[in-house]
C-alpha atoms as one frame of an Amber mdcrd trajectory, in Angstrom:
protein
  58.099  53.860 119.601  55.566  56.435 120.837  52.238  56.033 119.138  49.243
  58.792 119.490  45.892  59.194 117.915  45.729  61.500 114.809  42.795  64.327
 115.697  41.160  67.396 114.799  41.790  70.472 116.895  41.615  74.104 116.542
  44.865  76.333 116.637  43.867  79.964 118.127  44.892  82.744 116.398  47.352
  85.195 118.084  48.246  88.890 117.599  51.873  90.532 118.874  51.938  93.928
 119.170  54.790  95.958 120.068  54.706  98.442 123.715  56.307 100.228 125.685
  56.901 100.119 129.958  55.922 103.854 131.518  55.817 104.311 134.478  51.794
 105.551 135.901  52.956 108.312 137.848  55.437 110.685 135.935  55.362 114.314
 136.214  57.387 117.720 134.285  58.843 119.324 137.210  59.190 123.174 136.503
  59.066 126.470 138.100  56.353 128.878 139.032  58.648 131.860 138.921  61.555
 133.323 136.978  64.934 133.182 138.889  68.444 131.725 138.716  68.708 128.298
 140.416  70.799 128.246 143.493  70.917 124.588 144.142  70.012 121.377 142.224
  69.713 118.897 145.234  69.434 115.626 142.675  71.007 113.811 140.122  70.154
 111.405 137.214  68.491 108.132 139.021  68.139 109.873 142.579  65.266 108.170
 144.882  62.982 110.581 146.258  60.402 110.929 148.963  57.188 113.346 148.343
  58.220 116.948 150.291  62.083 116.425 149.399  63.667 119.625 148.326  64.529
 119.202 144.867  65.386 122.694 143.052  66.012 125.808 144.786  66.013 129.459
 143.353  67.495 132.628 144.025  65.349 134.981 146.549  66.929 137.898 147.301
  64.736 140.098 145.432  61.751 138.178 146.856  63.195 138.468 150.127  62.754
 141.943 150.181  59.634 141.759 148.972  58.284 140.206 151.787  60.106 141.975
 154.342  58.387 145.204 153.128  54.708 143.793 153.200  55.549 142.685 156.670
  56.457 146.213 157.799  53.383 147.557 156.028  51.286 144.730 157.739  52.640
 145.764 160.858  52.119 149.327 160.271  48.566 148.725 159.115  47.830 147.035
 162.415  49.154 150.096 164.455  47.377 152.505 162.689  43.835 150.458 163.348
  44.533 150.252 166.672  45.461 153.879 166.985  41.910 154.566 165.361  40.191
 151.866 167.294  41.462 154.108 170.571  40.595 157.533 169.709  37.192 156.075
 169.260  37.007 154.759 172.160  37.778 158.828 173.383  35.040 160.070 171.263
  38.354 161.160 169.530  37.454 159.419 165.973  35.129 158.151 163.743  33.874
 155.005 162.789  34.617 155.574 159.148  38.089 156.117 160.052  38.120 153.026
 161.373  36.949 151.184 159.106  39.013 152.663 156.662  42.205 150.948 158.509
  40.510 147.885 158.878  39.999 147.755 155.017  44.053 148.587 154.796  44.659
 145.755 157.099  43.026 143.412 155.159  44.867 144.902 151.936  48.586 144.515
 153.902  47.190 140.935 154.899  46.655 139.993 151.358  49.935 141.573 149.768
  52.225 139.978 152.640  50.376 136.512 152.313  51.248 136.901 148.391  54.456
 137.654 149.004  54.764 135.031 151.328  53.508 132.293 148.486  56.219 133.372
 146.045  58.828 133.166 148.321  57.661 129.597 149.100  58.000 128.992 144.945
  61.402 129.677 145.190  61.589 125.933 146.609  60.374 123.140 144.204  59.668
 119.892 145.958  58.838 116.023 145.030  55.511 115.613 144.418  55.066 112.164
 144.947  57.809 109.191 145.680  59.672 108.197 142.590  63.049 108.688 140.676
  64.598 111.273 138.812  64.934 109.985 134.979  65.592 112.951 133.094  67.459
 116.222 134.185  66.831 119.301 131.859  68.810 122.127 133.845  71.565 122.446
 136.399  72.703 125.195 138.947  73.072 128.714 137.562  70.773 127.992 134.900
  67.803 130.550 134.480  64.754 128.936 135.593  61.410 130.301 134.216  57.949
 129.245 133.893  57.084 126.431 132.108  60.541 125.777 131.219  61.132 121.433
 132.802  64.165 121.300 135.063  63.646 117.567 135.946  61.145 114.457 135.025
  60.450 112.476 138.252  58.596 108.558 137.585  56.973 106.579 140.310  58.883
 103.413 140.517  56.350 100.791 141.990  53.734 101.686 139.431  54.407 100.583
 135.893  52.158 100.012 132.738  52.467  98.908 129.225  51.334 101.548 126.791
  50.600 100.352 123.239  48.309 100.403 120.048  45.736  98.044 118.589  44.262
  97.947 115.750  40.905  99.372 115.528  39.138  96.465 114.491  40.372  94.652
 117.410  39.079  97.488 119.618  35.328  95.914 120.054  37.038  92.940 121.169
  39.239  94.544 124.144  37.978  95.831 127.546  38.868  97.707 130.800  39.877
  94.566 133.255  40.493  91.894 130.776  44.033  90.185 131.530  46.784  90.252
 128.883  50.379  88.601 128.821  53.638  90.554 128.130  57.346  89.818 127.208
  60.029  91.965 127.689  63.100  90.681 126.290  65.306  92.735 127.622  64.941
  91.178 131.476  63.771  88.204 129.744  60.448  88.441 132.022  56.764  87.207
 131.088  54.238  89.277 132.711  50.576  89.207 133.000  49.052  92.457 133.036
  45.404  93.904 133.333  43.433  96.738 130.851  43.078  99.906 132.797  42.406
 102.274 129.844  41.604 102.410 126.329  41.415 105.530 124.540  37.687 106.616
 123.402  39.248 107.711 119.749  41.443 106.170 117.116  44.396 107.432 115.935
  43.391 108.170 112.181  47.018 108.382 110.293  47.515 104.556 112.044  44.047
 103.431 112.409  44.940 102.195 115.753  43.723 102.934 119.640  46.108 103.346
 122.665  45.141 101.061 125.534  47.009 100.753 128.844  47.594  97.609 130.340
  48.866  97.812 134.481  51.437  95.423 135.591  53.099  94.969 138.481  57.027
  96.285 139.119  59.229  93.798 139.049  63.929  93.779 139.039  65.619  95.854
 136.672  62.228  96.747 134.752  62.239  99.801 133.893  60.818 102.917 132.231
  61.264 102.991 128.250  61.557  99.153 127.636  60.530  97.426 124.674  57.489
  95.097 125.120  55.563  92.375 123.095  52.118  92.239 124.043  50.228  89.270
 122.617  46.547  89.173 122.077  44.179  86.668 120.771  42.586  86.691 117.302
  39.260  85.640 115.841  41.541  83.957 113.107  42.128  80.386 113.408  43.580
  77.355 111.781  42.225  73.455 111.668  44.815  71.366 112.083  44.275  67.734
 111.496
């Protein structure tokens, strides 16, 4: 037979709220320019390093583009120093010259332009991550705005979720909070990063973001119960 003393004790109140695992980093990844894509260098769950060639459009057009502004650049650059020399022979004048310089500078702009659209025509990782979603494929039209591909840092994750707004007061950046997620089956202890300055007035509740750290087969999109102690309490005797 076991025998303990009977006492009085407090029983803490607790909260569970329901979340969500997102990753910190995530990012639309879309074109600057209208054009046809060529090549589509990933697939659903490819790793990526930042600078990897992801998307690539058609050029051609662009292509010529920029050969023409480089033969007018290079013209532009004769025709100064044509001027600059007949000066020098008391055979121009100075306003001539600095007529051509002005042009040169003009054909320097239009082939640098040219120059930073043919660049667009290549789309690359901004950051390390994974490719989660995949919204086009090649010989689809690209345009801007339009998402060809979602890309999500893997070794950042947080917990994104809603409180109530009376429990807002109570809640602050750097306060430590526990989280399940059943679907690993994984307790994790998390920290407050952010909490939204306004409330959401059709739930009466405030988002707050709580960082964790990245741990096997979490991933993006998983359900989460966050727990979170109450003021409410119970005497048990």
């Amino acid at each position: 037979v076991t025998v303990a003393e009977v006492g009085e004790m407090i029983a803490l109140g607790q909260i569970e709220l329901v979340g969500t695992v997102k990753a910190v980093d995530e990012a639309e990844i879309s074109a600057k320019i209208s054009g046809n894509i060529l090549r589509m260098q990933v697939d659903l769950g490819s790793v990526v390093k930042k600078g990897d060639l992801l998307v690539e459009l058609s050029a051609g057009e662009i292509a010529a583009k920029l050969q023409q502004s480089r033969a007018q650049l290079e013209q532009a650059k004769r025709n100064l120093q044509r001027e600059e020399k007949l000066l020098r022979n008391d055979a121009g004048t100075p306003e001539t010259v600095k007529a051509q310089k002005d042009a040169l500078r003009i054909a320097e702009a239009a082939f640098l332009e040219s120059q930073t659209i043919l660049n667009y025509t290549k789309i690359e990782a901004p950051f390390d991550g994974i490719i989660t979603h995949k919204f086009a494929s090649t010989g689809d039209l690209a345009t801007p705005g339009k998402p060809l591909l979602r890309i999500e840092a893997q070794d950042k994750l947080q917990i994104v979720t809603n409180i109530p707004e009376a429990m807002v007061h109570k809640i602050k950046r750097g306060d430590n909070i526990s989280a399940y997620i059943p679907a690993i089956e994984t307790l994790v202890d998390g920290i407050v990063t952010e909490i939204s300055p306004a409330a959401d007035p059709s739930s009466r509740t405030t988002p707050i973001k709580i960082s964790i750290p990245a741990k096997p087969n979490m991933r993006s999109g998983q359900f989460v119960r966050v727990g979170f102690s109450s003021d409410e309490s119970l005497t048990l005797a």
